[in-house]
Amino acid sequence: MQRLSKVLFDRWATSREGYVIDLVDLYREQGRFDEAALVISSMEIKSDDVTGQLIATLIKEKQPAPLRYRM
């Protein structure tokens, strides 16, 4: 998870596109809430974005448990 986080962070840092929500969730699952909050704050989360809203809530609650849900 740490290696993947590094790869995704490098991609996010250079282009701000791609797998941003995946990076945020990896940080959250590792308990790296400050980093997750920093990256998610760069995103524009819409009110109908269930995934983004849910991950943002879990970051605020400092909940590192894996996330599973159906869309």
PDB file of N, CA and C in Angstrom:
ATOM      1  N   MET A   1       0.826  -1.192   0.000  1.00  0.00           N
ATOM      2  CA  MET A   1       0.000   0.000   0.000  1.00  0.00           C
ATOM      3  C   MET A   1       0.872   1.258   0.000  1.00  0.00           C
ATOM      4  N   GLN A   2       1.981   1.192   0.714  1.00  0.00           N
ATOM      5  CA  GLN A   2       2.871   2.350   0.756  1.00  0.00           C
ATOM      6  C   GLN A   2       3.518   2.618  -0.603  1.00  0.00           C
ATOM      7  N   ARG A   3       3.926   1.564  -1.282  1.00  0.00           N
ATOM      8  CA  ARG A   3       4.534   1.728  -2.604  1.00  0.00           C
ATOM      9  C   ARG A   3       3.517   2.282  -3.606  1.00  0.00           C
ATOM     10  N   LEU A   4       2.332   1.734  -3.577  1.00  0.00           N
ATOM     11  CA  LEU A   4       1.289   2.207  -4.476  1.00  0.00           C
ATOM     12  C   LEU A   4       0.943   3.663  -4.172  1.00  0.00           C
ATOM     13  N   SER A   5       0.899   4.027  -2.909  1.00  0.00           N
ATOM     14  CA  SER A   5       0.636   5.409  -2.522  1.00  0.00           C
ATOM     15  C   SER A   5       1.679   6.343  -3.114  1.00  0.00           C
ATOM     16  N   LYS A   6       2.928   5.932  -3.079  1.00  0.00           N
ATOM     17  CA  LYS A   6       4.021   6.747  -3.627  1.00  0.00           C
ATOM     18  C   LYS A   6       3.845   6.937  -5.135  1.00  0.00           C
ATOM     19  N   VAL A   7       3.547   5.858  -5.841  1.00  0.00           N
ATOM     20  CA  VAL A   7       3.345   5.939  -7.291  1.00  0.00           C
ATOM     21  C   VAL A   7       2.179   6.872  -7.618  1.00  0.00           C
ATOM     22  N   LEU A   8       1.065   6.697  -6.928  1.00  0.00           N
ATOM     23  CA  LEU A   8      -0.107   7.530  -7.189  1.00  0.00           C
ATOM     24  C   LEU A   8       0.132   8.977  -6.788  1.00  0.00           C
ATOM     25  N   PHE A   9       0.876   9.201  -5.698  1.00  0.00           N
ATOM     26  CA  PHE A   9       1.183  10.570  -5.288  1.00  0.00           C
ATOM     27  C   PHE A   9       2.028  11.265  -6.351  1.00  0.00           C
ATOM     28  N   ASP A  10       3.025  10.573  -6.866  1.00  0.00           N
ATOM     29  CA  ASP A  10       3.871  11.162  -7.905  1.00  0.00           C
ATOM     30  C   ASP A  10       3.045  11.532  -9.125  1.00  0.00           C
ATOM     31  N   ARG A  11       2.118  10.679  -9.488  1.00  0.00           N
ATOM     32  CA  ARG A  11       1.247  10.955 -10.636  1.00  0.00           C
ATOM     33  C   ARG A  11       0.342  12.148 -10.338  1.00  0.00           C
ATOM     34  N   TRP A  12      -0.218  12.195  -9.121  1.00  0.00           N
ATOM     35  CA  TRP A  12      -1.091  13.305  -8.717  1.00  0.00           C
ATOM     36  C   TRP A  12      -0.303  14.613  -8.671  1.00  0.00           C
ATOM     37  N   ALA A  13       0.912  14.573  -8.138  1.00  0.00           N
ATOM     38  CA  ALA A  13       1.715  15.780  -7.988  1.00  0.00           C
ATOM     39  C   ALA A  13       2.081  16.395  -9.336  1.00  0.00           C
ATOM     40  N   THR A  14       2.243  15.572 -10.361  1.00  0.00           N
ATOM     41  CA  THR A  14       2.642  16.101 -11.660  1.00  0.00           C
ATOM     42  C   THR A  14       1.459  16.504 -12.539  1.00  0.00           C
ATOM     43  N   SER A  15       0.342  15.793 -12.429  1.00  0.00           N
ATOM     44  CA  SER A  15      -0.755  16.081 -13.355  1.00  0.00           C
ATOM     45  C   SER A  15      -2.084  16.424 -12.690  1.00  0.00           C
ATOM     46  N   ARG A  16      -2.226  16.108 -11.404  1.00  0.00           N
ATOM     47  CA  ARG A  16      -3.481  16.324 -10.676  1.00  0.00           C
ATOM     48  C   ARG A  16      -4.650  15.576 -11.311  1.00  0.00           C
ATOM     49  N   GLU A  17      -4.352  14.539 -12.047  1.00  0.00           N
ATOM     50  CA  GLU A  17      -5.400  13.736 -12.669  1.00  0.00           C
ATOM     51  C   GLU A  17      -5.154  12.268 -12.358  1.00  0.00           C
ATOM     52  N   GLY A  18      -6.068  11.454 -12.778  1.00  0.00           N
ATOM     53  CA  GLY A  18      -5.853  10.024 -12.646  1.00  0.00           C
ATOM     54  C   GLY A  18      -6.564   9.427 -11.465  1.00  0.00           C
ATOM     55  N   TYR A  19      -5.796   8.823 -10.608  1.00  0.00           N
ATOM     56  CA  TYR A  19      -6.347   7.998  -9.534  1.00  0.00           C
ATOM     57  C   TYR A  19      -6.359   8.731  -8.194  1.00  0.00           C
ATOM     58  N   VAL A  20      -6.855   9.938  -8.176  1.00  0.00           N
ATOM     59  CA  VAL A  20      -6.813  10.756  -6.967  1.00  0.00           C
ATOM     60  C   VAL A  20      -7.637  10.142  -5.847  1.00  0.00           C
ATOM     61  N   ILE A  21      -8.835   9.702  -6.140  1.00  0.00           N
ATOM     62  CA  ILE A  21      -9.682   9.133  -5.093  1.00  0.00           C
ATOM     63  C   ILE A  21      -9.064   7.844  -4.546  1.00  0.00           C
ATOM     64  N   ASP A  22      -8.367   7.112  -5.404  1.00  0.00           N
ATOM     65  CA  ASP A  22      -7.677   5.906  -4.945  1.00  0.00           C
ATOM     66  C   ASP A  22      -6.542   6.269  -3.993  1.00  0.00           C
ATOM     67  N   LEU A  23      -5.809   7.326  -4.313  1.00  0.00           N
ATOM     68  CA  LEU A  23      -4.733   7.793  -3.440  1.00  0.00           C
ATOM     69  C   LEU A  23      -5.282   8.224  -2.093  1.00  0.00           C
ATOM     70  N   VAL A  24      -6.358   8.968  -2.108  1.00  0.00           N
ATOM     71  CA  VAL A  24      -6.988   9.420  -0.866  1.00  0.00           C
ATOM     72  C   VAL A  24      -7.397   8.224  -0.009  1.00  0.00           C
ATOM     73  N   ASP A  25      -8.010   7.244  -0.637  1.00  0.00           N
ATOM     74  CA  ASP A  25      -8.475   6.082   0.122  1.00  0.00           C
ATOM     75  C   ASP A  25      -7.313   5.232   0.634  1.00  0.00           C
ATOM     76  N   LEU A  26      -6.254   5.132  -0.125  1.00  0.00           N
ATOM     77  CA  LEU A  26      -5.064   4.416   0.364  1.00  0.00           C
ATOM     78  C   LEU A  26      -4.486   5.108   1.593  1.00  0.00           C
ATOM     79  N   TYR A  27      -4.367   6.419   1.527  1.00  0.00           N
ATOM     80  CA  TYR A  27      -3.877   7.164   2.699  1.00  0.00           C
ATOM     81  C   TYR A  27      -4.786   6.917   3.896  1.00  0.00           C
ATOM     82  N   ARG A  28      -6.087   6.983   3.677  1.00  0.00           N
ATOM     83  CA  ARG A  28      -7.047   6.793   4.771  1.00  0.00           C
ATOM     84  C   ARG A  28      -6.909   5.412   5.390  1.00  0.00           C
ATOM     85  N   GLU A  29      -6.810   4.394   4.548  1.00  0.00           N
ATOM     86  CA  GLU A  29      -6.709   3.030   5.056  1.00  0.00           C
ATOM     87  C   GLU A  29      -5.398   2.786   5.807  1.00  0.00           C
ATOM     88  N   GLN A  30      -4.374   3.576   5.502  1.00  0.00           N
ATOM     89  CA  GLN A  30      -3.105   3.454   6.218  1.00  0.00           C
ATOM     90  C   GLN A  30      -3.079   4.305   7.491  1.00  0.00           C
ATOM     91  N   GLY A  31      -4.157   5.046   7.736  1.00  0.00           N
ATOM     92  CA  GLY A  31      -4.208   5.910   8.904  1.00  0.00           C
ATOM     93  C   GLY A  31      -3.481   7.231   8.689  1.00  0.00           C
ATOM     94  N   ARG A  32      -3.213   7.574   7.454  1.00  0.00           N
ATOM     95  CA  ARG A  32      -2.514   8.813   7.105  1.00  0.00           C
ATOM     96  C   ARG A  32      -3.569   9.879   6.779  1.00  0.00           C
ATOM     97  N   PHE A  33      -4.315  10.262   7.817  1.00  0.00           N
ATOM     98  CA  PHE A  33      -5.478  11.118   7.635  1.00  0.00           C
ATOM     99  C   PHE A  33      -5.121  12.533   7.196  1.00  0.00           C
ATOM    100  N   ASP A  34      -4.015  13.084   7.684  1.00  0.00           N
ATOM    101  CA  ASP A  34      -3.626  14.433   7.279  1.00  0.00           C
ATOM    102  C   ASP A  34      -3.317  14.486   5.793  1.00  0.00           C
ATOM    103  N   GLU A  35      -2.601  13.481   5.298  1.00  0.00           N
ATOM    104  CA  GLU A  35      -2.287  13.424   3.873  1.00  0.00           C
ATOM    105  C   GLU A  35      -3.550  13.211   3.044  1.00  0.00           C
ATOM    106  N   ALA A  36      -4.437  12.355   3.529  1.00  0.00           N
ATOM    107  CA  ALA A  36      -5.700  12.111   2.827  1.00  0.00           C
ATOM    108  C   ALA A  36      -6.523  13.392   2.758  1.00  0.00           C
ATOM    109  N   ALA A  37      -6.579  14.124   3.857  1.00  0.00           N
ATOM    110  CA  ALA A  37      -7.345  15.376   3.884  1.00  0.00           C
ATOM    111  C   ALA A  37      -6.744  16.412   2.940  1.00  0.00           C
ATOM    112  N   LEU A  38      -5.418  16.468   2.870  1.00  0.00           N
ATOM    113  CA  LEU A  38      -4.752  17.413   1.970  1.00  0.00           C
ATOM    114  C   LEU A  38      -5.106  17.128   0.517  1.00  0.00           C
ATOM    115  N   VAL A  39      -5.027  15.865   0.128  1.00  0.00           N
ATOM    116  CA  VAL A  39      -5.308  15.512  -1.266  1.00  0.00           C
ATOM    117  C   VAL A  39      -6.786  15.682  -1.589  1.00  0.00           C
ATOM    118  N   ILE A  40      -7.655  15.256  -0.697  1.00  0.00           N
ATOM    119  CA  ILE A  40      -9.091  15.363  -0.992  1.00  0.00           C
ATOM    120  C   ILE A  40      -9.534  16.821  -1.034  1.00  0.00           C
ATOM    121  N   SER A  41      -8.838  17.691  -0.321  1.00  0.00           N
ATOM    122  CA  SER A  41      -9.197  19.111  -0.370  1.00  0.00           C
ATOM    123  C   SER A  41      -8.907  19.728  -1.736  1.00  0.00           C
ATOM    124  N   SER A  42      -8.048  19.074  -2.519  1.00  0.00           N
ATOM    125  CA  SER A  42      -7.748  19.572  -3.865  1.00  0.00           C
ATOM    126  C   SER A  42      -8.794  19.145  -4.882  1.00  0.00           C
ATOM    127  N   MET A  43      -9.676  18.247  -4.463  1.00  0.00           N
ATOM    128  CA  MET A  43     -10.714  17.733  -5.354  1.00  0.00           C
ATOM    129  C   MET A  43     -11.988  18.547  -5.218  1.00  0.00           C
ATOM    130  N   GLU A  44     -12.761  18.557  -6.288  1.00  0.00           N
ATOM    131  CA  GLU A  44     -14.086  19.157  -6.234  1.00  0.00           C
ATOM    132  C   GLU A  44     -15.079  18.010  -6.116  1.00  0.00           C
ATOM    133  N   ILE A  45     -15.592  17.809  -4.920  1.00  0.00           N
ATOM    134  CA  ILE A  45     -16.527  16.702  -4.683  1.00  0.00           C
ATOM    135  C   ILE A  45     -17.948  17.221  -4.845  1.00  0.00           C
ATOM    136  N   LYS A  46     -18.653  16.622  -5.764  1.00  0.00           N
ATOM    137  CA  LYS A  46     -20.033  17.030  -6.035  1.00  0.00           C
ATOM    138  C   LYS A  46     -20.976  16.360  -5.042  1.00  0.00           C
ATOM    139  N   SER A  47     -22.137  16.936  -4.867  1.00  0.00           N
ATOM    140  CA  SER A  47     -23.093  16.406  -3.909  1.00  0.00           C
ATOM    141  C   SER A  47     -23.606  15.024  -4.300  1.00  0.00           C
ATOM    142  N   ASP A  48     -23.548  14.675  -5.583  1.00  0.00           N
ATOM    143  CA  ASP A  48     -24.008  13.358  -6.015  1.00  0.00           C
ATOM    144  C   ASP A  48     -22.861  12.339  -6.111  1.00  0.00           C
ATOM    145  N   ASP A  49     -21.675  12.726  -5.679  1.00  0.00           N
ATOM    146  CA  ASP A  49     -20.513  11.836  -5.691  1.00  0.00           C
ATOM    147  C   ASP A  49     -20.496  11.025  -4.392  1.00  0.00           C
ATOM    148  N   VAL A  50     -21.165   9.886  -4.421  1.00  0.00           N
ATOM    149  CA  VAL A  50     -21.319   9.061  -3.223  1.00  0.00           C
ATOM    150  C   VAL A  50     -19.960   8.615  -2.688  1.00  0.00           C
ATOM    151  N   THR A  51     -19.066   8.183  -3.560  1.00  0.00           N
ATOM    152  CA  THR A  51     -17.761   7.704  -3.138  1.00  0.00           C
ATOM    153  C   THR A  51     -16.961   8.812  -2.464  1.00  0.00           C
ATOM    154  N   GLY A  52     -16.874   9.948  -3.106  1.00  0.00           N
ATOM    155  CA  GLY A  52     -16.123  11.073  -2.547  1.00  0.00           C
ATOM    156  C   GLY A  52     -16.679  11.523  -1.208  1.00  0.00           C
ATOM    157  N   GLN A  53     -17.995  11.624  -1.114  1.00  0.00           N
ATOM    158  CA  GLN A  53     -18.637  12.034   0.137  1.00  0.00           C
ATOM    159  C   GLN A  53     -18.370  11.032   1.261  1.00  0.00           C
ATOM    160  N   LEU A  54     -18.470   9.759   0.933  1.00  0.00           N
ATOM    161  CA  LEU A  54     -18.252   8.720   1.932  1.00  0.00           C
ATOM    162  C   LEU A  54     -16.808   8.713   2.426  1.00  0.00           C
ATOM    163  N   ILE A  55     -15.862   8.810   1.522  1.00  0.00           N
ATOM    164  CA  ILE A  55     -14.453   8.820   1.916  1.00  0.00           C
ATOM    165  C   ILE A  55     -14.136  10.067   2.727  1.00  0.00           C
ATOM    166  N   ALA A  56     -14.681  11.214   2.333  1.00  0.00           N
ATOM    167  CA  ALA A  56     -14.459  12.450   3.100  1.00  0.00           C
ATOM    168  C   ALA A  56     -14.983  12.302   4.526  1.00  0.00           C
ATOM    169  N   THR A  57     -16.144  11.683   4.676  1.00  0.00           N
ATOM    170  CA  THR A  57     -16.704  11.452   6.008  1.00  0.00           C
ATOM    171  C   THR A  57     -15.813  10.532   6.830  1.00  0.00           C
ATOM    172  N   LEU A  58     -15.327   9.467   6.212  1.00  0.00           N
ATOM    173  CA  LEU A  58     -14.466   8.525   6.926  1.00  0.00           C
ATOM    174  C   LEU A  58     -13.143   9.172   7.339  1.00  0.00           C
ATOM    175  N   ILE A  59     -12.640  10.089   6.533  1.00  0.00           N
ATOM    176  CA  ILE A  59     -11.414  10.813   6.904  1.00  0.00           C
ATOM    177  C   ILE A  59     -11.691  11.685   8.124  1.00  0.00           C
ATOM    178  N   LYS A  60     -12.799  12.406   8.116  1.00  0.00           N
ATOM    179  CA  LYS A  60     -13.153  13.265   9.253  1.00  0.00           C
ATOM    180  C   LYS A  60     -13.311  12.452  10.527  1.00  0.00           C
ATOM    181  N   GLU A  61     -13.853  11.246  10.400  1.00  0.00           N
ATOM    182  CA  GLU A  61     -14.054  10.370  11.558  1.00  0.00           C
ATOM    183  C   GLU A  61     -12.796   9.599  11.936  1.00  0.00           C
ATOM    184  N   LYS A  62     -11.742   9.766  11.123  1.00  0.00           N
ATOM    185  CA  LYS A  62     -10.475   9.045  11.321  1.00  0.00           C
ATOM    186  C   LYS A  62     -10.707   7.538  11.372  1.00  0.00           C
ATOM    187  N   GLN A  63     -11.457   7.058  10.393  1.00  0.00           N
ATOM    188  CA  GLN A  63     -11.818   5.646  10.284  1.00  0.00           C
ATOM    189  C   GLN A  63     -10.964   4.986   9.198  1.00  0.00           C
ATOM    190  N   PRO A  64     -10.002   4.120   9.580  1.00  0.00           N
ATOM    191  CA  PRO A  64      -9.136   3.493   8.594  1.00  0.00           C
ATOM    192  C   PRO A  64      -9.648   2.170   8.032  1.00  0.00           C
ATOM    193  N   ALA A  65     -10.788   1.701   8.486  1.00  0.00           N
ATOM    194  CA  ALA A  65     -11.288   0.400   8.049  1.00  0.00           C
ATOM    195  C   ALA A  65     -11.506   0.379   6.540  1.00  0.00           C
ATOM    196  N   PRO A  66     -11.256  -0.760   5.902  1.00  0.00           N
ATOM    197  CA  PRO A  66     -11.510  -0.875   4.469  1.00  0.00           C
ATOM    198  C   PRO A  66     -12.969  -0.558   4.146  1.00  0.00           C
ATOM    199  N   LEU A  67     -13.179   0.029   3.005  1.00  0.00           N
ATOM    200  CA  LEU A  67     -14.496   0.477   2.582  1.00  0.00           C
ATOM    201  C   LEU A  67     -15.055  -0.480   1.552  1.00  0.00           C
ATOM    202  N   ARG A  68     -16.276  -0.930   1.774  1.00  0.00           N
ATOM    203  CA  ARG A  68     -16.963  -1.766   0.795  1.00  0.00           C
ATOM    204  C   ARG A  68     -18.398  -1.291   0.703  1.00  0.00           C
ATOM    205  N   TYR A  69     -18.822  -1.015  -0.498  1.00  0.00           N
ATOM    206  CA  TYR A  69     -20.202  -0.589  -0.706  1.00  0.00           C
ATOM    207  C   TYR A  69     -20.582  -0.889  -2.148  1.00  0.00           C
ATOM    208  N   ARG A  70     -21.861  -0.871  -2.402  1.00  0.00           N
ATOM    209  CA  ARG A  70     -22.389  -1.097  -3.743  1.00  0.00           C
ATOM    210  C   ARG A  70     -22.925   0.191  -4.308  1.00  0.00           C
ATOM    211  N   MET A  71     -22.663   0.382  -5.589  1.00  0.00           N
ATOM    212  CA  MET A  71     -23.185   1.586  -6.235  1.00  0.00           C
ATOM    213  C   MET A  71     -24.394   1.212  -7.062  1.00  0.00           C
TER     214      MET A  71
END
